[in-house]
């Protein structure tokens, strides 16, 4: 086995070396459309091969608990995507392309090149690796001992003792002064690198990776959800003695969720998944989706989609536990798997590369199928009263989730405008502005968020994904009557979203599919 792994790694390395030599030769006369196209060809080949092997190793780690090559391929991807000659060939290269297909390939690959190029610098790389070591820990110190993150989050959401909930939240939101300083330093170093390249800040350099109307998106989502959120907050205040805290939110609605949890025992969840997707028109048994399911209560619940080779080899690994949350995670993961299995694109990049907003939006759509009254009644056999109580609770938690997305998106935007300020104070200013909940400046929740390291500037994509899911759900309910026992849903999703993969920008697909401009007002429409 080790010999086979070594030979595989050697073959990939040789292939990449040859590819790099071809690219260097092709780039000897820089500045032409042909050079940009050849660079994209070379980069796409390498990206496809590495992501294929990374997916295989990810699967092995998730199913066996260990992979001796995953870290190698992750480093290889950063190294290949961040090569200086690749960056030089692609920088400002989109204007030299006259093919719509090449422009789309550029839009998918260049943001990855930008991030890898900057983060591979001799100064930033050691710092980023040091931060990765912290984020790789799946535990925090709580009650004087190491405890899994999932168990601590469970205390925040479910413990009846308010002091315990606060202590658990503090355990999750506390970072060492050294770690917080390091993450702030990463913001500054990325900005400095961007300025050396002629941009005002890192956010402007990576502008092709985010929407041009980033701030408008934040403001529009804020406006669309503010009134409903404030109304919910007033209701929460009336149910708690004193001002509500962020650790009170989930617990306030615990009874409604507990009532629903009983309808989704662990041994029924896969049955419900097969029945649900079959009723939506997707025959899971006929699709190349492979499942690895465990039911280990000693480890955190999760559900993950691993796309090894779309549309031919898609895998779902999940650890299931009793309750609605596990059911919902599984539905979202299988929804992503179905999307990958229904892709119809000859170009492997369009089948494999992710338009993050659309990908997250599809996952949210299928996870939110579980919220629909018709689905809860069909599969959970819940009464109208239980469905109504659960709907109110789920809506309130979703509103807080969206407001916290606004906090992170606005914080990251402002942090790159001026990373020399006190970032912790900046975070709590944003937190107070969008949630109207008390500040706790002795804590640093932002420093516990791995997204600022590994997926910078994607918090806007999270907001976009919420809009995509809500607008798609509204359209489906209005035009097809619901998402339970409705096989027409498959035709709509495949024809308008899935078959294209990443071939077209998400906004174009959503507007064409739903017949209207993208609007955050769908976030509160139902």
XYZ file of C-alpha atoms in Angstrom:
526
model
C 0.000 0.000 0.000
C 2.802 2.429 0.942
C 4.622 1.536 -2.271
C 1.506 2.263 -4.295
C 1.038 5.590 -2.488
C 4.654 6.537 -3.146
C 4.386 5.674 -6.833
C 1.179 7.683 -7.120
C 2.808 10.711 -5.524
C 5.864 10.347 -7.746
C 3.721 10.119 -10.886
C 1.766 13.228 -9.937
C 4.952 15.168 -9.144
C 6.502 14.199 -12.494
C 3.340 15.203 -14.321
C 3.307 18.575 -12.582
C 6.975 19.169 -13.335
C 6.457 18.501 -17.032
C 3.386 20.702 -17.026
C 5.319 23.544 -15.386
C 8.074 23.241 -18.011
C 5.479 23.495 -20.776
C 3.933 26.491 -19.098
C 7.313 28.238 -18.731
C 8.026 27.641 -22.410
C 4.593 28.876 -23.412
C 5.009 31.983 -21.274
C 8.251 33.132 -22.886
C 6.388 35.779 -24.885
C 4.156 37.167 -22.167
C 1.303 39.542 -22.692
C -0.767 37.789 -25.342
C -4.156 36.141 -25.193
C -2.549 32.827 -26.112
C -0.256 32.922 -23.092
C -3.144 33.474 -20.715
C -5.087 30.627 -22.339
C -2.126 28.234 -22.173
C -1.555 29.113 -18.548
C -5.204 28.405 -17.791
C -4.928 25.054 -19.613
C -1.881 24.069 -17.581
C -3.339 25.288 -14.315
C -6.653 23.532 -14.898
C -4.879 20.233 -15.546
C -2.852 20.510 -12.364
C -5.793 21.692 -10.292
C -7.956 18.793 -11.483
C -5.315 16.174 -10.718
C -4.470 17.547 -7.287
C -8.084 18.078 -6.227
C -8.843 14.497 -7.309
C -6.095 13.129 -5.068
C -6.995 15.525 -2.245
C -10.574 14.267 -2.341
C -9.437 10.640 -2.175
C -7.199 11.387 0.796
C -9.967 13.391 2.480
C -12.252 10.396 2.151
C -9.612 8.131 3.652
C -9.114 10.458 6.611
C -12.838 10.759 7.247
C -13.484 7.017 7.013
C -10.245 5.548 8.432
C -9.312 8.383 10.745
C -5.912 8.908 9.131
C -4.341 9.869 5.814
C -0.599 9.927 5.264
C -0.879 12.075 2.119
C -3.663 14.622 2.649
C -1.384 17.322 4.033
C 1.046 16.688 1.157
C -1.579 17.314 -1.515
C -2.955 20.345 0.315
C 0.524 21.864 0.371
C 1.024 20.892 -3.258
C -2.157 22.707 -4.266
C -1.053 25.895 -2.501
C 2.380 25.598 -4.090
C 1.105 24.984 -7.638
C -1.593 27.639 -7.496
C 0.775 30.174 -5.968
C 3.671 29.961 -8.461
C 5.045 33.347 -9.396
C 5.092 32.623 -13.140
C 1.408 31.600 -12.977
C 0.503 34.782 -11.150
C 2.509 36.938 -13.587
C 0.844 35.302 -16.590
C -2.695 35.723 -15.238
C -2.448 39.116 -13.578
C -4.657 41.545 -15.520
C -5.059 38.779 -18.096
C -8.834 38.604 -18.259
C -9.026 41.602 -20.603
C -6.863 39.709 -23.107
C -9.373 36.870 -23.415
C -12.113 36.935 -26.021
C -13.742 33.570 -25.235
C -16.604 33.456 -22.741
C -15.473 29.994 -21.665
C -11.928 31.206 -20.972
C -13.241 34.212 -19.080
C -15.233 31.898 -16.842
C -12.234 29.626 -16.320
C -10.232 32.705 -15.387
C -12.878 33.830 -12.879
C -12.805 30.425 -11.192
C -9.024 29.950 -11.086
C -7.538 33.412 -10.628
C -8.948 34.010 -7.122
C -7.277 30.760 -6.016
C -4.024 31.901 -7.583
C -4.216 35.268 -5.814
C -4.747 33.809 -2.378
C -2.095 31.118 -2.807
C 0.424 33.592 -4.265
C 0.133 35.973 -1.347
C -0.067 33.326 1.351
C 2.931 31.454 -0.083
C 5.251 34.405 0.498
C 8.235 33.791 2.764
C 6.764 36.015 5.482
C 3.090 35.017 5.384
C 3.424 31.245 4.923
C 5.055 30.466 8.322
C 2.486 32.648 10.074
C -0.433 30.994 8.266
C 0.905 27.522 9.078
C 1.188 28.452 12.735
C -2.434 29.579 12.739
C -3.514 26.373 10.981
C -2.105 24.392 13.870
C -4.498 26.170 16.244
C -7.519 25.729 13.973
C -6.791 22.033 13.505
C -7.629 21.461 17.182
C -11.146 20.113 17.643
C -11.194 20.882 21.375
C -11.108 23.763 23.852
C -10.488 23.956 27.572
C -13.832 23.850 29.353
C -14.321 23.093 33.028
C -10.528 22.764 33.405
C -10.179 19.970 30.819
C -10.096 19.455 27.076
C -13.528 18.876 25.611
C -14.652 18.461 21.965
C -15.980 21.599 20.297
C -19.262 19.893 19.455
C -19.921 19.039 23.102
C -19.189 22.594 24.216
C -21.539 23.977 21.541
C -24.189 21.574 22.816
C -23.852 23.097 26.293
C -24.292 26.606 24.822
C -27.481 25.567 23.049
C -29.073 23.134 25.487
C -27.882 23.488 29.081
C -30.647 24.785 31.347
C -28.131 26.530 33.586
C -27.455 29.998 32.162
C -24.071 30.248 33.886
C -22.968 26.999 32.246
C -24.088 28.313 28.854
C -22.052 31.473 29.364
C -18.965 29.531 30.452
C -19.264 27.273 27.399
C -19.618 30.258 25.071
C -16.582 31.844 26.676
C -14.600 28.643 26.140
C -15.440 28.760 22.423
C -14.805 32.507 22.075
C -11.571 32.770 24.036
C -8.255 32.853 22.196
C -4.807 33.421 23.575
C -3.371 36.892 23.223
C -0.613 35.433 21.047
C -3.105 33.804 18.661
C -5.237 36.936 18.410
C -2.142 39.031 17.689
C -1.022 36.545 15.022
C -4.344 36.690 13.195
C -4.315 40.500 13.322
C -0.788 40.381 11.950
C -2.003 38.193 9.069
C -4.543 40.886 8.123
C -1.769 43.500 8.117
C 0.700 41.368 6.161
C -1.846 40.564 3.466
C -2.579 44.257 3.161
C 1.115 45.128 2.925
C 1.638 42.540 0.202
C -1.348 43.915 -1.730
C -0.023 47.470 -1.481
C 3.334 46.387 -2.885
C 1.401 45.091 -5.877
C -0.300 48.450 -6.410
C -3.632 47.930 -4.621
C -5.088 49.914 -1.741
C -5.622 46.790 0.345
C -6.013 43.014 0.186
C -9.738 43.329 -0.355
C -9.200 45.409 -3.510
C -6.536 43.025 -4.840
C -8.890 40.084 -4.506
C -11.796 42.054 -5.933
C -12.295 39.485 -8.675
C -13.012 36.926 -5.980
C -15.940 38.841 -4.528
C -18.940 40.717 -5.831
C -18.420 44.309 -6.919
C -21.377 45.281 -4.755
C -20.076 43.661 -1.568
C -21.080 46.530 0.710
C -24.412 46.863 -1.073
C -25.067 43.185 -0.372
C -24.399 43.735 3.318
C -26.647 46.795 3.430
C -29.442 45.100 1.474
C -29.468 42.006 3.716
C -29.361 44.271 6.754
C -32.354 46.267 5.524
C -34.322 43.156 4.542
C -33.933 41.380 7.892
C -33.609 44.205 10.428
C -37.278 44.721 11.285
C -38.024 41.004 11.598
C -34.906 40.505 13.708
C -35.752 43.386 16.058
C -39.261 42.019 16.498
C -37.807 38.619 17.374
C -35.342 40.235 19.772
C -38.174 42.003 21.608
C -39.935 38.675 21.989
C -36.753 37.143 23.346
C -36.355 39.972 25.839
C -39.827 39.317 27.187
C -38.932 35.672 27.862
C -35.678 36.313 29.741
C -34.959 38.027 33.021
C -32.738 40.870 31.965
C -31.135 41.646 28.586
C -30.709 38.522 26.416
C -27.215 37.327 25.603
C -25.960 35.485 22.554
C -25.791 32.284 24.640
C -29.514 32.579 25.477
C -30.776 32.515 21.910
C -30.881 28.813 21.077
C -31.879 27.762 24.561
C -35.009 29.936 24.446
C -36.353 27.685 21.683
C -35.018 24.410 23.042
C -38.451 22.987 23.871
C -39.690 23.424 20.284
C -36.617 21.650 18.905
C -36.774 18.866 21.496
C -40.376 18.214 20.512
C -39.313 17.738 16.877
C -36.140 15.775 17.693
C -38.213 12.795 18.822
C -39.525 12.351 15.291
C -36.051 11.866 13.806
C -34.274 8.981 15.558
C -30.936 8.023 14.106
C -32.173 4.718 12.650
C -34.783 6.540 10.521
C -32.658 9.271 9.000
C -31.211 7.387 6.027
C -34.664 5.988 5.289
C -36.081 9.522 5.277
C -33.264 10.687 2.985
C -33.932 7.970 0.413
C -37.670 8.573 0.562
C -37.321 12.369 0.400
C -35.022 12.417 -2.601
C -37.016 9.721 -4.350
C -40.136 11.863 -3.889
C -38.258 14.838 -5.345
C -37.418 12.808 -8.452
C -33.851 11.761 -7.532
C -33.227 8.010 -7.492
C -30.271 7.812 -5.122
C -29.771 4.110 -5.808
C -29.248 4.908 -9.499
C -26.698 7.685 -8.901
C -22.931 7.183 -8.361
C -23.145 8.287 -4.728
C -21.416 6.130 -2.132
C -22.256 6.347 1.574
C -20.168 5.717 4.660
C -22.503 6.072 7.628
C -21.628 5.666 11.316
C -23.675 6.171 14.463
C -21.025 6.858 17.104
C -22.409 8.938 19.963
C -18.911 9.412 21.415
C -17.803 11.565 18.455
C -19.345 14.748 16.990
C -22.180 14.450 14.501
C -21.414 15.603 10.957
C -22.223 14.994 7.302
C -19.757 15.801 4.529
C -19.803 15.495 0.749
C -16.572 14.428 -0.959
C -16.591 14.947 -4.726
C -13.848 12.677 -6.044
C -14.735 12.847 -9.727
C -17.957 14.583 -10.764
C -20.265 13.260 -12.039
C -18.914 9.700 -11.723
C -17.687 9.331 -8.133
C -19.343 11.220 -5.294
C -19.236 10.127 -1.681
C -21.006 11.080 1.520
C -19.554 10.336 4.935
C -21.665 11.020 8.004
C -21.845 10.315 11.687
C -25.491 10.435 12.686
C -27.125 11.027 16.054
C -30.727 11.287 17.156
C -32.531 14.512 16.333
C -33.475 17.074 13.734
C -30.041 18.739 13.433
C -28.437 15.468 12.302
C -31.271 14.899 9.818
C -30.815 18.394 8.413
C -27.040 18.063 8.008
C -27.515 14.781 6.171
C -30.087 16.261 3.793
C -27.733 19.142 2.948
C -24.780 16.823 2.306
C -26.811 14.484 0.090
C -28.171 17.513 -1.782
C -24.608 18.523 -2.653
C -23.855 14.959 -3.729
C -26.909 14.889 -5.997
C -25.867 18.206 -7.516
C -22.412 16.796 -8.360
C -23.922 13.613 -9.795
C -26.206 15.611 -12.091
C -23.478 17.873 -13.531
C -23.283 17.679 -17.313
C -20.072 19.470 -18.314
C -17.253 18.131 -20.464
C -14.753 20.595 -19.025
C -13.632 19.021 -15.714
C -13.094 22.463 -14.178
C -16.772 23.327 -14.530
C -17.682 19.963 -13.013
C -15.158 20.138 -10.152
C -14.459 23.774 -9.241
C -16.874 25.432 -6.868
C -18.721 28.690 -7.176
C -18.837 28.883 -3.388
C -22.014 30.946 -3.088
C -23.997 28.584 -5.334
C -22.556 25.474 -3.695
C -23.432 26.693 -0.202
C -26.818 27.868 -1.477
C -27.688 24.401 -2.798
C -26.650 22.798 0.482
C -28.776 25.297 2.434
C -31.724 24.692 0.119
C -31.795 20.961 0.832
C -31.133 21.468 4.535
C -34.048 23.905 4.618
C -36.329 21.393 2.936
C -36.531 19.937 6.447
C -38.121 23.166 7.719
C -41.027 23.025 5.300
C -44.392 22.185 6.965
C -45.326 19.694 4.236
C -42.027 17.842 4.739
C -42.319 17.807 8.549
C -45.848 16.464 8.318
C -44.977 13.782 5.739
C -41.824 12.433 7.388
C -41.977 13.602 11.009
C -45.709 12.953 11.379
C -45.881 16.152 13.432
C -49.059 17.928 14.465
C -49.923 21.355 13.105
C -49.234 22.865 16.531
C -45.778 21.308 16.788
C -44.946 22.442 13.243
C -46.059 26.003 14.031
C -44.019 26.168 17.243
C -41.001 24.726 15.488
C -41.377 27.123 12.561
C -41.312 30.135 14.884
C -38.222 28.807 16.662
C -36.378 27.943 13.453
C -37.155 31.344 11.948
C -35.756 33.135 15.003
C -32.539 31.131 14.970
C -32.160 31.664 11.235
C -32.527 35.422 11.708
C -29.765 35.471 14.315
C -27.594 33.338 12.026
C -28.027 35.837 9.185
C -27.266 38.787 11.474
C -24.074 37.041 12.606
C -23.154 36.532 8.936
C -23.481 40.296 8.557
C -21.157 40.780 11.525
C -18.421 38.619 9.986
C -18.810 40.027 6.469
C -18.710 43.643 7.603
C -15.913 42.974 10.101
C -13.680 41.426 7.460
C -14.360 44.266 5.042
C -13.535 46.928 7.628
C -10.532 45.014 8.958
C -8.838 45.102 5.561
C -9.620 48.806 5.210
C -7.497 49.482 8.286
C -5.972 46.440 9.997
C -3.846 48.641 12.279
C -6.818 49.412 14.536
C -7.936 47.296 17.479
C -9.639 44.446 15.598
C -11.306 43.059 18.687
C -13.051 46.359 19.352
C -13.989 46.522 15.673
C -15.594 43.070 15.872
C -17.702 43.955 18.916
C -18.761 47.249 17.321
C -20.059 45.252 14.339
C -21.607 42.690 16.673
C -23.530 45.364 18.585
C -24.604 47.111 15.370
C -26.102 44.039 13.721
C -27.348 42.015 16.726
C -28.131 44.700 19.374
C -26.770 42.242 21.928
C -24.254 43.152 24.670
C -20.546 43.422 23.900
C -17.967 41.247 25.638
C -14.658 42.773 24.620
C -12.709 40.402 26.871
C -13.581 37.679 24.334
C -12.461 37.329 20.707
C -14.928 35.138 18.739
C -13.509 36.365 15.418
C -10.121 34.861 16.263
C -11.750 31.417 16.555
C -13.141 31.625 13.008
C -10.956 29.607 10.623
C -12.574 31.288 7.620
C -10.482 34.435 8.054
C -7.383 32.292 7.505
C -8.360 29.610 5.002
C -11.235 31.244 3.126
C -10.686 34.991 3.225
C -13.364 37.186 1.686
C -15.929 34.381 1.528
C -18.245 35.735 4.211
C -20.034 37.624 1.471
C -20.531 34.269 -0.260
C -22.232 32.969 2.902
C -24.719 35.826 2.714
C -25.242 35.177 -0.979
C -25.851 31.488 -0.305
C -28.617 32.342 2.154
C -30.251 34.541 -0.493
C -29.898 31.817 -3.159
C -31.510 29.186 -0.945
C -34.370 31.466 0.150
C -35.163 32.738 -3.346
C -35.047 29.232 -4.807
C -37.287 27.867 -2.049
C -39.817 30.657 -2.548
C -39.915 30.010 -6.287
C -40.338 26.257 -5.843
C -43.133 26.622 -3.286
C -44.945 29.269 -5.339
C -44.701 27.387 -8.615
C -44.637 23.717 -7.625
C -46.643 23.727 -4.420
C -44.044 22.350 -2.039
C -41.006 20.117 -1.587
C -42.575 16.884 -0.354
C -43.734 14.229 -2.839
C -43.074 16.496 -5.807
C -40.939 14.896 -8.520
C -41.052 18.095 -10.606
C -38.448 19.590 -8.259
C -35.715 17.505 -9.861
C -36.446 18.825 -13.339
C -36.323 22.421 -12.114
C -33.058 22.040 -10.179
C -31.242 19.977 -12.808
C -32.281 22.142 -15.739
C -31.591 25.469 -14.041
C -28.724 24.775 -11.624
C -27.132 21.354 -11.449
C -26.295 20.469 -15.035
C -24.238 23.644 -15.493
C -21.855 22.962 -12.634
C -19.756 26.120 -12.336
C -20.058 27.033 -16.009
C -22.020 30.248 -15.333
C -21.948 32.759 -12.468
C -24.431 31.975 -9.698
C -26.351 35.226 -10.148
C -27.048 34.423 -13.794
C -28.360 30.956 -12.924
C -30.595 32.183 -10.102
C -32.060 35.039 -12.126
C -32.731 32.803 -15.112
C -34.085 29.960 -12.976
C -36.437 32.004 -10.804
C -37.267 34.617 -13.437
C -36.418 37.580 -11.233
C -33.462 39.572 -9.980
C -31.661 38.340 -6.905
C -33.313 39.825 -3.805
C -32.505 39.396 -0.085
C -36.164 40.080 0.730
C -36.786 36.364 0.178
C -34.909 35.781 3.441
C -38.034 36.764 5.367
C -40.728 36.091 2.757
C -41.859 32.866 4.438
